[in-house]
Short mmCIF file of N, CA, C and O in Angstrom, two decimals:
data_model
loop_
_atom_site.label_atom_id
_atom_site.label_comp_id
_atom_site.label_asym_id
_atom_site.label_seq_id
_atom_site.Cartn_x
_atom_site.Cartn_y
_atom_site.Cartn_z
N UNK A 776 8.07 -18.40 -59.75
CA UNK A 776 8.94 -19.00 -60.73
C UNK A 776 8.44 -18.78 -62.16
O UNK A 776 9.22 -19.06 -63.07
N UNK A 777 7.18 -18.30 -62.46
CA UNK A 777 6.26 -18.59 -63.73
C UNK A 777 7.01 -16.98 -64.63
O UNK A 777 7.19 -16.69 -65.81
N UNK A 778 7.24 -16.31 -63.39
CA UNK A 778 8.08 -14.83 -63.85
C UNK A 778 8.95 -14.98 -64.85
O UNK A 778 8.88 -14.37 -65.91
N UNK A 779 9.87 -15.88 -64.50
CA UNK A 779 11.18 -16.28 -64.87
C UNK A 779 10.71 -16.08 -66.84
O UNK A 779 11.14 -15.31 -67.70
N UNK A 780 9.88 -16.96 -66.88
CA UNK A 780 9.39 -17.35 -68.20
C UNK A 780 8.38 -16.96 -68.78
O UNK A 780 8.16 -17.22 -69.96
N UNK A 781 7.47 -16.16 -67.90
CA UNK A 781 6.29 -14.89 -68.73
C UNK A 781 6.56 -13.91 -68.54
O UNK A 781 7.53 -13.66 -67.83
N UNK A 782 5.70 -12.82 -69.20
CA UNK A 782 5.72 -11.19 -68.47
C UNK A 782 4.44 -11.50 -67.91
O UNK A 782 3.77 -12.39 -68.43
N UNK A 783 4.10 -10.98 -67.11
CA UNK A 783 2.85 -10.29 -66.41
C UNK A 783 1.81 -10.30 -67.11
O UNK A 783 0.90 -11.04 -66.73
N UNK A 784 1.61 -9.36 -68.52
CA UNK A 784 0.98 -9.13 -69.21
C UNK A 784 0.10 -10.76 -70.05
O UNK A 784 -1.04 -11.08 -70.38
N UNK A 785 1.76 -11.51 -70.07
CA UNK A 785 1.26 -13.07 -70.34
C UNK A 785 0.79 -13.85 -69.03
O UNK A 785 0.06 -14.79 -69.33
N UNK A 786 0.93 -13.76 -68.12
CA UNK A 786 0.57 -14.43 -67.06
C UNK A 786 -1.12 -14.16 -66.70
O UNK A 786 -1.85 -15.02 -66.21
N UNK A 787 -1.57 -12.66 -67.09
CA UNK A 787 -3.03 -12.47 -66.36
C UNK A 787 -4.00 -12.96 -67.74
O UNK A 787 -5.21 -13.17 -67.67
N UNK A 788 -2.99 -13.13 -69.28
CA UNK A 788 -3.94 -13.60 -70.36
C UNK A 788 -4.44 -14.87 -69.99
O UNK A 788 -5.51 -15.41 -70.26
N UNK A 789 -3.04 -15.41 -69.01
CA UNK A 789 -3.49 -17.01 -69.31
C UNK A 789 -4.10 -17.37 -68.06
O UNK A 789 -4.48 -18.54 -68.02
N UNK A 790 -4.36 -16.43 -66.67
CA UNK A 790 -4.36 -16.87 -65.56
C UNK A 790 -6.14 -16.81 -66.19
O UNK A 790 -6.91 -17.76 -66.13
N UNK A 791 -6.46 -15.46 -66.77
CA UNK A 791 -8.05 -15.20 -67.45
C UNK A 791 -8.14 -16.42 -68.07
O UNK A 791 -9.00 -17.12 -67.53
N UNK A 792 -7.55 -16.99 -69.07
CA UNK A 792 -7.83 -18.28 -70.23
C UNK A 792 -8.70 -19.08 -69.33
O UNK A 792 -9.85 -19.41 -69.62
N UNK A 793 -8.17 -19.32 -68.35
CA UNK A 793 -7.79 -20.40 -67.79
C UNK A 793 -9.26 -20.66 -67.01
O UNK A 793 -10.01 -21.58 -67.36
N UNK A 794 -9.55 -19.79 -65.98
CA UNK A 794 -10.50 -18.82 -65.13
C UNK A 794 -11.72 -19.60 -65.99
O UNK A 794 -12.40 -20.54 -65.60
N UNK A 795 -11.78 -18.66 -67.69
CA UNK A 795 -12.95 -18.81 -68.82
C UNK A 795 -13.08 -20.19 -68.61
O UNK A 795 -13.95 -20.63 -67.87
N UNK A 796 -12.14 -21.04 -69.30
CA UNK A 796 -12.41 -22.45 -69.50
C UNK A 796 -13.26 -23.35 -68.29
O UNK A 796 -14.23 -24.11 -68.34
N UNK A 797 -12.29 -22.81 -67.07
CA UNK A 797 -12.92 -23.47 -66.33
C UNK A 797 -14.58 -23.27 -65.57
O UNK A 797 -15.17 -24.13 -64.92
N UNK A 798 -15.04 -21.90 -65.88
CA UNK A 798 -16.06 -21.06 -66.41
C UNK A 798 -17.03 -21.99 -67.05
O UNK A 798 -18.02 -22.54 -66.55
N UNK A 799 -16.56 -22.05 -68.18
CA UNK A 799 -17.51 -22.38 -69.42
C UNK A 799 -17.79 -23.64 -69.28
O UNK A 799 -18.74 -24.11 -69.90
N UNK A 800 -16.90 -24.56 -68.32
CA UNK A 800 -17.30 -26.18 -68.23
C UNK A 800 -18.54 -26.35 -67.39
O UNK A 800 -19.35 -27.28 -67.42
N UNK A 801 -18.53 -25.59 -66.88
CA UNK A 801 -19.89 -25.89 -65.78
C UNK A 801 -21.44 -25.18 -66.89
O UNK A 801 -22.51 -25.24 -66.29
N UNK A 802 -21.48 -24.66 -68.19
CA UNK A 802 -22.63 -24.04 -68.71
C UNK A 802 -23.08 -25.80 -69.09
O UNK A 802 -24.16 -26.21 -68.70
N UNK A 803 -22.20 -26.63 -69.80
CA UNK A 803 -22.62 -28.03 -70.28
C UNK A 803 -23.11 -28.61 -69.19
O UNK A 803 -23.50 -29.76 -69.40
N UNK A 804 -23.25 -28.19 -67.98
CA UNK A 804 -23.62 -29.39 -66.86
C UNK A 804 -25.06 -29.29 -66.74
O UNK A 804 -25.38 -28.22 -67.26
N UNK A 805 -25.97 -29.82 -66.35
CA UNK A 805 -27.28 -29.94 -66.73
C UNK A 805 -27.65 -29.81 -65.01
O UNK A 805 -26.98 -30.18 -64.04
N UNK A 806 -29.21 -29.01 -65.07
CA UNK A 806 -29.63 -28.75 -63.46
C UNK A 806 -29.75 -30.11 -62.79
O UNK A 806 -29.96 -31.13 -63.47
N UNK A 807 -29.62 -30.14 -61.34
CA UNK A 807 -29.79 -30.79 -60.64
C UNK A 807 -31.65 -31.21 -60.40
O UNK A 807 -32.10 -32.35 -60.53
N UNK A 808 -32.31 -30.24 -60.12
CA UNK A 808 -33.38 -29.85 -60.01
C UNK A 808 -33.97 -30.47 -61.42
O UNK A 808 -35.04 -29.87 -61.56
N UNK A 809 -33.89 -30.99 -62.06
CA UNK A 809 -34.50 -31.78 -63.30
C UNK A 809 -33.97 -32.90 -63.61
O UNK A 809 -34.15 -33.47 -64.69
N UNK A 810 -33.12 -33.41 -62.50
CA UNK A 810 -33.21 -34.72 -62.37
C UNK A 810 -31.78 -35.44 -62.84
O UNK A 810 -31.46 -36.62 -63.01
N UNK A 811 -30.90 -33.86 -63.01
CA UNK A 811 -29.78 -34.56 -63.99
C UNK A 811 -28.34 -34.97 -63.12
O UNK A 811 -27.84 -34.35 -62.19
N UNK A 812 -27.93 -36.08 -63.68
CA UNK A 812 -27.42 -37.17 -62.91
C UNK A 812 -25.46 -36.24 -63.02
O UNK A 812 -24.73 -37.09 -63.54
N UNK A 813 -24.83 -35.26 -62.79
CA UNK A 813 -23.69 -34.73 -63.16
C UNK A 813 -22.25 -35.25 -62.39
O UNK A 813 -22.08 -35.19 -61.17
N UNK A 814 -21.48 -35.67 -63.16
CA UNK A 814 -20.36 -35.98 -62.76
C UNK A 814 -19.90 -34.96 -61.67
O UNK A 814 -19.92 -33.76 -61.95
N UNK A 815 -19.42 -35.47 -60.22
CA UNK A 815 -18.22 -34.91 -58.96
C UNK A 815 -17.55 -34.18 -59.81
O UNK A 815 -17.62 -32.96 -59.77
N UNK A 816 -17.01 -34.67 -60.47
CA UNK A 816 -15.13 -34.51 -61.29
C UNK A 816 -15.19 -33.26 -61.84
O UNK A 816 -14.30 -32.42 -61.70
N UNK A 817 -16.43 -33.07 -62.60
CA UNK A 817 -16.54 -31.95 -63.52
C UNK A 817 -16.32 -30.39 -62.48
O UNK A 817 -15.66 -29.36 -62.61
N UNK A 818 -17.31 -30.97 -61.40
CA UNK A 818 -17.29 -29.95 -60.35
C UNK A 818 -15.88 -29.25 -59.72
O UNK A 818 -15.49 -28.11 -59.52
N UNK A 819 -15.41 -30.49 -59.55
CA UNK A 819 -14.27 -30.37 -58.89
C UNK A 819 -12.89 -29.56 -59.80
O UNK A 819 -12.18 -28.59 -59.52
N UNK A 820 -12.92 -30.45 -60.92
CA UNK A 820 -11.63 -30.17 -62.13
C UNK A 820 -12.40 -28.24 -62.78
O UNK A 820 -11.58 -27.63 -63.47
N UNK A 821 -13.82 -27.45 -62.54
CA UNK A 821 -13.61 -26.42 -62.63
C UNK A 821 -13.53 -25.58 -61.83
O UNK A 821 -13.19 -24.53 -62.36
N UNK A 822 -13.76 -25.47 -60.28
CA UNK A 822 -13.05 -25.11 -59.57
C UNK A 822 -11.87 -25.01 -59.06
O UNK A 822 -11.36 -23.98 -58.63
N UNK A 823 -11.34 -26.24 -59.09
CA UNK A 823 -9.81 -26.14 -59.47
C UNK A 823 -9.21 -25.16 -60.65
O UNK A 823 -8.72 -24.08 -60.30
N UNK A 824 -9.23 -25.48 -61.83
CA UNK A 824 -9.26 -24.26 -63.00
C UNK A 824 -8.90 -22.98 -62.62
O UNK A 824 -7.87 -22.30 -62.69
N UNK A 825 -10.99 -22.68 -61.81
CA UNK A 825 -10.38 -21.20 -61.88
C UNK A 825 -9.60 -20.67 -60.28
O UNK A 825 -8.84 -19.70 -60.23
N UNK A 826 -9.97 -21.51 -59.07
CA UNK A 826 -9.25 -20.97 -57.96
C UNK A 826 -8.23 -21.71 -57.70
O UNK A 826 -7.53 -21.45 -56.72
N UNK A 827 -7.90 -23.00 -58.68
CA UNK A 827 -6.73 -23.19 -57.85
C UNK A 827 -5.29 -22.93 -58.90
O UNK A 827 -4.11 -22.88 -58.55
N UNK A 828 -5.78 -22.82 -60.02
CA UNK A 828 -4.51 -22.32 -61.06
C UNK A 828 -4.78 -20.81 -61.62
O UNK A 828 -3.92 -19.93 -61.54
N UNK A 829 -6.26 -20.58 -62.28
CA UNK A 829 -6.16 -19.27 -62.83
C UNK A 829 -6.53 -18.06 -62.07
O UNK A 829 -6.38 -16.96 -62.61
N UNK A 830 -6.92 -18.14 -61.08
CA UNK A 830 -7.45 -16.56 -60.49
C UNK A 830 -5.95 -16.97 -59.72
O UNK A 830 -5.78 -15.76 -59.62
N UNK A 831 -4.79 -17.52 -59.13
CA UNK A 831 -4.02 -17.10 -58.42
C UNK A 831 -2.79 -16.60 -59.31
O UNK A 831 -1.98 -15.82 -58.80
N UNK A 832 -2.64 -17.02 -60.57
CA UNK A 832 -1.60 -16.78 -61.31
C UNK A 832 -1.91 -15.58 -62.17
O UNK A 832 -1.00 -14.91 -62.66
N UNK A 833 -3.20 -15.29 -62.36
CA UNK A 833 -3.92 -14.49 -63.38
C UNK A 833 -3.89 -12.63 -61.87
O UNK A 833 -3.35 -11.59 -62.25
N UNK A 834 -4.45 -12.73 -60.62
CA UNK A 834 -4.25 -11.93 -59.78
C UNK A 834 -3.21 -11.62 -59.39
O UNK A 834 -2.96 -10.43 -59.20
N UNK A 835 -2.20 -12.73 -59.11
CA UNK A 835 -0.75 -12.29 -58.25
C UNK A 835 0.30 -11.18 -59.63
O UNK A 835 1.06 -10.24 -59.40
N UNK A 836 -0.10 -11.84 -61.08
CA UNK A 836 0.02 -11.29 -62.12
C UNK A 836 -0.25 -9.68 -62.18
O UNK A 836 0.63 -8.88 -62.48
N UNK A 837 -1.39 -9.38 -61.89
CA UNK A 837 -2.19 -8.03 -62.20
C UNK A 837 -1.72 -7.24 -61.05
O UNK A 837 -1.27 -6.11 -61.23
N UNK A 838 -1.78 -7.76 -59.87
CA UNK A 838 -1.33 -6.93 -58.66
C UNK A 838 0.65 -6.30 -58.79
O UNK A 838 1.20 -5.27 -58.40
N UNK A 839 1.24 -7.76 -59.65
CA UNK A 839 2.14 -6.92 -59.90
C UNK A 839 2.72 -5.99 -60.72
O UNK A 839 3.66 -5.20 -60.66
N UNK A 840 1.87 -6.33 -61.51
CA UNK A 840 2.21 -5.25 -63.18
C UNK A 840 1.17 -3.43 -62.29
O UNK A 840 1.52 -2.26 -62.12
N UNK A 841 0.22 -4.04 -62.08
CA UNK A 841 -0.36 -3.00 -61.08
C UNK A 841 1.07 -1.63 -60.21
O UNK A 841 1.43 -0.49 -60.49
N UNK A 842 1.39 -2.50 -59.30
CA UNK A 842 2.77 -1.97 -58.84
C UNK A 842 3.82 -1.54 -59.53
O UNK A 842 4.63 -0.68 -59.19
N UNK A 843 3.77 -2.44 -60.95
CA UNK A 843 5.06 -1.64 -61.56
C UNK A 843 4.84 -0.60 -62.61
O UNK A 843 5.67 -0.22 -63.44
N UNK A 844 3.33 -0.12 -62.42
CA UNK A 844 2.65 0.72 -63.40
C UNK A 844 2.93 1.78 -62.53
O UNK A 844 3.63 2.70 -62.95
N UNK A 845 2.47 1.81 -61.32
CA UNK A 845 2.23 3.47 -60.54
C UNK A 845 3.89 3.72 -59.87
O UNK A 845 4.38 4.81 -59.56
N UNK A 846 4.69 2.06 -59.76
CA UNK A 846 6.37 2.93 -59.46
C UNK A 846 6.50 3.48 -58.48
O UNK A 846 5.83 2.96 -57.59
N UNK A 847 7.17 4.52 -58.10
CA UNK A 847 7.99 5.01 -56.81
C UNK A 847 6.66 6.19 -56.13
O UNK A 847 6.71 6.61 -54.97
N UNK A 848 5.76 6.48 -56.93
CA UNK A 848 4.38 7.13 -56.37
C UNK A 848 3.68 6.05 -55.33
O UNK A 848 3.40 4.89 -55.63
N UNK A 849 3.46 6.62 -54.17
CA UNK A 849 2.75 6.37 -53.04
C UNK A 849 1.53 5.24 -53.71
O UNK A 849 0.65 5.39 -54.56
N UNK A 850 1.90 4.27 -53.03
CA UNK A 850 1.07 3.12 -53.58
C UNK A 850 -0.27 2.80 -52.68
O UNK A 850 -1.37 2.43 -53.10
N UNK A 851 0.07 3.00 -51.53
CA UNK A 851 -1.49 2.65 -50.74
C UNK A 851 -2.49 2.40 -51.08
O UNK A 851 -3.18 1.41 -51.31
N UNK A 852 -2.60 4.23 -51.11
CA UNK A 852 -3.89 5.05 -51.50
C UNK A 852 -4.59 4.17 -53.06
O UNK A 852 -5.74 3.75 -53.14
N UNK A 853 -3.61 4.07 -54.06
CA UNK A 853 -3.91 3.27 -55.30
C UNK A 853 -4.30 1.83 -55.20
O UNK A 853 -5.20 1.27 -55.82
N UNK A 854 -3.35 1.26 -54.20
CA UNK A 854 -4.32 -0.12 -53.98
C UNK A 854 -5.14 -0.53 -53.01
O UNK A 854 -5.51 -1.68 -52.78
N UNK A 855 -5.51 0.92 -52.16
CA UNK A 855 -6.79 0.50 -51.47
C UNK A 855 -7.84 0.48 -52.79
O UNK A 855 -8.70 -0.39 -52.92
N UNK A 856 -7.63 1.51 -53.68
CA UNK A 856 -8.75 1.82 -54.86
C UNK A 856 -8.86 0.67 -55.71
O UNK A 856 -9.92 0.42 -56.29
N UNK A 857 -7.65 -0.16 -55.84
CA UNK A 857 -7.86 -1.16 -56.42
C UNK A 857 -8.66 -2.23 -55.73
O UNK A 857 -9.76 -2.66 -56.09
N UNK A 858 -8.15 -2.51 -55.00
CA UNK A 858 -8.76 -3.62 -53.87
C UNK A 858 -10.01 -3.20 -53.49
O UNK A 858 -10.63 -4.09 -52.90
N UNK A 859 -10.81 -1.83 -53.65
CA UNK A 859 -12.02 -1.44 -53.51
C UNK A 859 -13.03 -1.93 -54.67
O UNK A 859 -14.11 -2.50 -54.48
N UNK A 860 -12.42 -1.58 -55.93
CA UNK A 860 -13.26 -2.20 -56.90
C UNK A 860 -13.13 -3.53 -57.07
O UNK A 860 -13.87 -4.04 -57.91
N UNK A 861 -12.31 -4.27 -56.43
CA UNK A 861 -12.49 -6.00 -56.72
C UNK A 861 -13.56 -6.25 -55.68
O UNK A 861 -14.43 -7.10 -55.84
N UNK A 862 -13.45 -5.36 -54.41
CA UNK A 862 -14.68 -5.75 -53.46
C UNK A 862 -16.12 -5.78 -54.43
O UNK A 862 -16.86 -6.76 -54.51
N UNK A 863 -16.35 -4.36 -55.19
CA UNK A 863 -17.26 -3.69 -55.84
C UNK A 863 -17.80 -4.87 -56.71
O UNK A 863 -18.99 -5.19 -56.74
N UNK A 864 -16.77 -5.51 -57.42
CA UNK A 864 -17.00 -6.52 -58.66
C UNK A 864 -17.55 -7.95 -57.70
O UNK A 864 -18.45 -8.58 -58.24
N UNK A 865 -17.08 -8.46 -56.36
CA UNK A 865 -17.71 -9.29 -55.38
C UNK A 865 -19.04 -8.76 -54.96
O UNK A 865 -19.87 -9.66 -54.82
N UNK A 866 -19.43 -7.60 -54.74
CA UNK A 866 -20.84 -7.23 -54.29
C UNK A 866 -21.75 -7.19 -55.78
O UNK A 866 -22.96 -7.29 -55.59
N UNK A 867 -21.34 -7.07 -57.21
CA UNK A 867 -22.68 -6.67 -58.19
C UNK A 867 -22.37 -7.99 -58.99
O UNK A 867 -23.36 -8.41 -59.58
N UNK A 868 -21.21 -8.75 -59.14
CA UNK A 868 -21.37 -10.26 -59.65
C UNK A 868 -22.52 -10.77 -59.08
O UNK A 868 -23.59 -10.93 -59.67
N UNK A 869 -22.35 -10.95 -58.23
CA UNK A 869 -23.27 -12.21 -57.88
C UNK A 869 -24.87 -11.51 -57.42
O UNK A 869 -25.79 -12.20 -56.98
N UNK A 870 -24.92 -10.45 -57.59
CA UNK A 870 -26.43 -9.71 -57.72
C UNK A 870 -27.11 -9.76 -59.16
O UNK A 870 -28.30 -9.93 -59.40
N UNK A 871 -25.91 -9.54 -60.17
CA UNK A 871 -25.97 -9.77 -61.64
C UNK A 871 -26.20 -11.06 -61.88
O UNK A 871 -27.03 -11.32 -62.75
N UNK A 872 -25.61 -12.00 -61.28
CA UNK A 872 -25.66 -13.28 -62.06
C UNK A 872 -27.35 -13.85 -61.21
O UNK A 872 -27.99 -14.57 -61.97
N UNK A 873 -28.04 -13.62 -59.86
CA UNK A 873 -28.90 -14.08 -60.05
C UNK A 873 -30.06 -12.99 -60.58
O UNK A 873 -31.28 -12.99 -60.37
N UNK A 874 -29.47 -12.33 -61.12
CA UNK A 874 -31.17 -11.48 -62.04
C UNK A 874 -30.93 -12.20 -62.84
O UNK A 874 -31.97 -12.86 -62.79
N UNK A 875 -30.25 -12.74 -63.74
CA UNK A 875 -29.69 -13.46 -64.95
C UNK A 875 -30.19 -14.55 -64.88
O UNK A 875 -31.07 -14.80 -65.71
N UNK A 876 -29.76 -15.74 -63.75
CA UNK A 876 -30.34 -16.76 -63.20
C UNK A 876 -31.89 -16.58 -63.27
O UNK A 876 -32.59 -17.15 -64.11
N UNK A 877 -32.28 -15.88 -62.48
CA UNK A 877 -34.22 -15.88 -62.42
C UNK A 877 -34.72 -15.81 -63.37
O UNK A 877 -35.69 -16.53 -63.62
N UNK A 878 -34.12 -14.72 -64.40
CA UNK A 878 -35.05 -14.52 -65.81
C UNK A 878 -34.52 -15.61 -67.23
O UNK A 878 -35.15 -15.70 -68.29
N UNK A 879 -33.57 -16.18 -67.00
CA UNK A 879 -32.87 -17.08 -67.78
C UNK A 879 -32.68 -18.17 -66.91
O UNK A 879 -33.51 -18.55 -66.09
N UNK A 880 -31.41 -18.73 -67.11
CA UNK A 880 -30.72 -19.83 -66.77
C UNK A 880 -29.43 -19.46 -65.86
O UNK A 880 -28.79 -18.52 -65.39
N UNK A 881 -29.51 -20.97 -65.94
CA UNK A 881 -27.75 -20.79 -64.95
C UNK A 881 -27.07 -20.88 -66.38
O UNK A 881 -26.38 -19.96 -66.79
N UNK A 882 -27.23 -21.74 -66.92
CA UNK A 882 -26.52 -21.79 -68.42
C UNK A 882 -26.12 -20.33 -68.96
O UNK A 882 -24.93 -20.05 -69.09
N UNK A 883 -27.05 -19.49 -69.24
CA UNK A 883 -27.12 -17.99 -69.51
C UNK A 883 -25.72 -17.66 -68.45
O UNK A 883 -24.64 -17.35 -68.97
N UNK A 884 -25.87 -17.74 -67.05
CA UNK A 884 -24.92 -16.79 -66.47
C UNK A 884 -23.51 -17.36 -66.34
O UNK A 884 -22.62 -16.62 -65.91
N UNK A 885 -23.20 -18.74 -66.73
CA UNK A 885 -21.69 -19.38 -66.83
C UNK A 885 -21.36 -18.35 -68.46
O UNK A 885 -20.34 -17.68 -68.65
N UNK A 886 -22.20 -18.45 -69.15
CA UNK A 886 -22.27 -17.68 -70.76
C UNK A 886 -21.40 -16.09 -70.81
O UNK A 886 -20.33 -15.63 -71.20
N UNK A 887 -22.85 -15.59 -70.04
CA UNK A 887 -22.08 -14.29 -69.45
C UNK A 887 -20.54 -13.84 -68.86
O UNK A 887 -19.74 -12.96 -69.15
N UNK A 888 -20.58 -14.90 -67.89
CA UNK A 888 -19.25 -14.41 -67.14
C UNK A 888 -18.01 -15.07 -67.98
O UNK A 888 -16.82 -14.98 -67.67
N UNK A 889 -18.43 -15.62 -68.89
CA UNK A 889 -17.33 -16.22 -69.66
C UNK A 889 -16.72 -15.19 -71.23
O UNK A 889 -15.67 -15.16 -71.88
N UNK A 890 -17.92 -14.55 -71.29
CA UNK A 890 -18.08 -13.11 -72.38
C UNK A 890 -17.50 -12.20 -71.32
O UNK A 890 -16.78 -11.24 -71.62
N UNK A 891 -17.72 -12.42 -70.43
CA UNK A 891 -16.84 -10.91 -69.46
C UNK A 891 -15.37 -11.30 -69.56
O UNK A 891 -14.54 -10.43 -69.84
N UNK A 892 -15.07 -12.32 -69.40
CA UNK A 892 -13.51 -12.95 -69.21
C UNK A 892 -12.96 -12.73 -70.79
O UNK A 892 -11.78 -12.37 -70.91
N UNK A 893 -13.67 -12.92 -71.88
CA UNK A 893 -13.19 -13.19 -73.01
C UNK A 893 -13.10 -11.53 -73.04
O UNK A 893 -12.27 -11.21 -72.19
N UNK A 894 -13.41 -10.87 -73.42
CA UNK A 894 -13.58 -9.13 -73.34
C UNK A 894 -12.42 -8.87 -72.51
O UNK A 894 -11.62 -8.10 -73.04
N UNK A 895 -12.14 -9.24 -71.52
CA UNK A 895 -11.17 -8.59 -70.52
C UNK A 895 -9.70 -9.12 -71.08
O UNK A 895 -8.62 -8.55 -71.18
N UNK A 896 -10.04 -10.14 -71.33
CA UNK A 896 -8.41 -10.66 -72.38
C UNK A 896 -8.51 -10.02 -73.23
O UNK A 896 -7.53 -9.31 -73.42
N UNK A 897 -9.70 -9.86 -74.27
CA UNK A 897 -9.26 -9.42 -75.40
C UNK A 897 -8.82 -7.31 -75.80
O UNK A 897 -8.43 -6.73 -76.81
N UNK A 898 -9.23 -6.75 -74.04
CA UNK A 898 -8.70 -5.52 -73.57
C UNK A 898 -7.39 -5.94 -73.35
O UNK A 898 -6.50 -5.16 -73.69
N UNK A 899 -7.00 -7.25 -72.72
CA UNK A 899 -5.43 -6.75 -71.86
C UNK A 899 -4.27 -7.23 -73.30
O UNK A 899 -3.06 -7.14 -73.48
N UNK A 900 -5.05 -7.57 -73.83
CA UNK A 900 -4.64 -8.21 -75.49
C UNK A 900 -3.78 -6.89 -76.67
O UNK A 900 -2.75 -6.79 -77.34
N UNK A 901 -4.97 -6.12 -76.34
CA UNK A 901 -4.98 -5.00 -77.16
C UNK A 901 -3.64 -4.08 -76.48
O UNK A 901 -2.56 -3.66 -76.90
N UNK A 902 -4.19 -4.06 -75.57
CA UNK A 902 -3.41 -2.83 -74.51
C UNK A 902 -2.13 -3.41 -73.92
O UNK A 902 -1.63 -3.04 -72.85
N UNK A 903 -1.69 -4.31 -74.68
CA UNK A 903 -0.63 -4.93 -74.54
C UNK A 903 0.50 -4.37 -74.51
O UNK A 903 1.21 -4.39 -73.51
N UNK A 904 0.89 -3.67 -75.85
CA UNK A 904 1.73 -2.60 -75.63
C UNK A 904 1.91 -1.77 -74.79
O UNK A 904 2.98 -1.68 -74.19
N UNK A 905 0.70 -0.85 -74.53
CA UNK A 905 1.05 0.31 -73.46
C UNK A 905 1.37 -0.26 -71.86
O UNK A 905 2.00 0.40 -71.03
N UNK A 906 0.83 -1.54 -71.64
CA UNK A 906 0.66 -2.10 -70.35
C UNK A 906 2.51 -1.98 -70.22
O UNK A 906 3.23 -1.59 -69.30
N UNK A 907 2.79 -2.44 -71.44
CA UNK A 907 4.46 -2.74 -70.88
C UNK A 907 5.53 -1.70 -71.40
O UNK A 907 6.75 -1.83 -71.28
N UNK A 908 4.85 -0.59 -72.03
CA UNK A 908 5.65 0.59 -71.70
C UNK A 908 5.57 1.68 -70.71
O UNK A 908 6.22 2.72 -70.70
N UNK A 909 4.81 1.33 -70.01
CA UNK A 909 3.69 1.48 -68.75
C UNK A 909 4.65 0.85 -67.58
O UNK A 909 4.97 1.73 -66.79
N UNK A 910 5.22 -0.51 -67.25
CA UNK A 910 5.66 -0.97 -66.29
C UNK A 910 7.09 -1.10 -66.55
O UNK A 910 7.79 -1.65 -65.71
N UNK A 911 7.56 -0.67 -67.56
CA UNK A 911 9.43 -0.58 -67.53
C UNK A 911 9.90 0.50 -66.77
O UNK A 911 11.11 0.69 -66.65
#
């Protein structure tokens, strides 16, 4: 229904916004391991954020502008390749975030992945135009 009233292009800015924010709430939360006393809620209200509003509106988004980029060309083959590098980005995230973790903080790696999210909007930002002369 969110179609009706975005493009695509607006749907993966905000499904990302969204993702970040809920991202960036967990860098303020203080370690467990030092004694610090952290609100359920916080836990809960940023996981929610990013899996239960922005990675599904922000993905179902990309997968379809995805499709209406490559068109009446044999799609498979293109979204096995796609769906290969989201595996790719699941296997070196979380190898990345604990080298990050060990030599820094957890603080450091909510930081990081929230500079990756902001960068990736501010690509689909730019490339705004071509994205949607690209999928007409």
């Amino acid at each position: 229904q969110l179609g009706k009233y975005f493009t695509d292009i607006q749907m993966i800015v905000g499904g990302m916004t969204v993702c970040a924010v809920g991202i960036i709430s967990f860098s303020a939360l203080q370690s467990v391991e030092d004694g610090a006393d952290n609100a359920t809620w916080k836990y809960f209200l940023g996981i929610f954020m990013i899996y239960g509003v922005g990675y599904p509106i922000g993905h179902t988004a990309v997968i379809g502008l995805f499709s209406k980029i490559v068109g009446r060309r044999a799609q498979g083959t293109l979204q096995g390749w796609f769906a290969s590098a989201g595996s790719l980005a699941r296997i070196l995230f979380p190898i990345m975030s604990g080298y990050i973790a060990q030599f820094d903080d957890i603080t450091t790696v909510f930081k990081v992945l929230f500079g990756i999210l902001a960068l990736s909007n501010f690509f689909v930002a730019v490339s705004s135009p071509t994205l949607t002369a690209l999928s007409t």
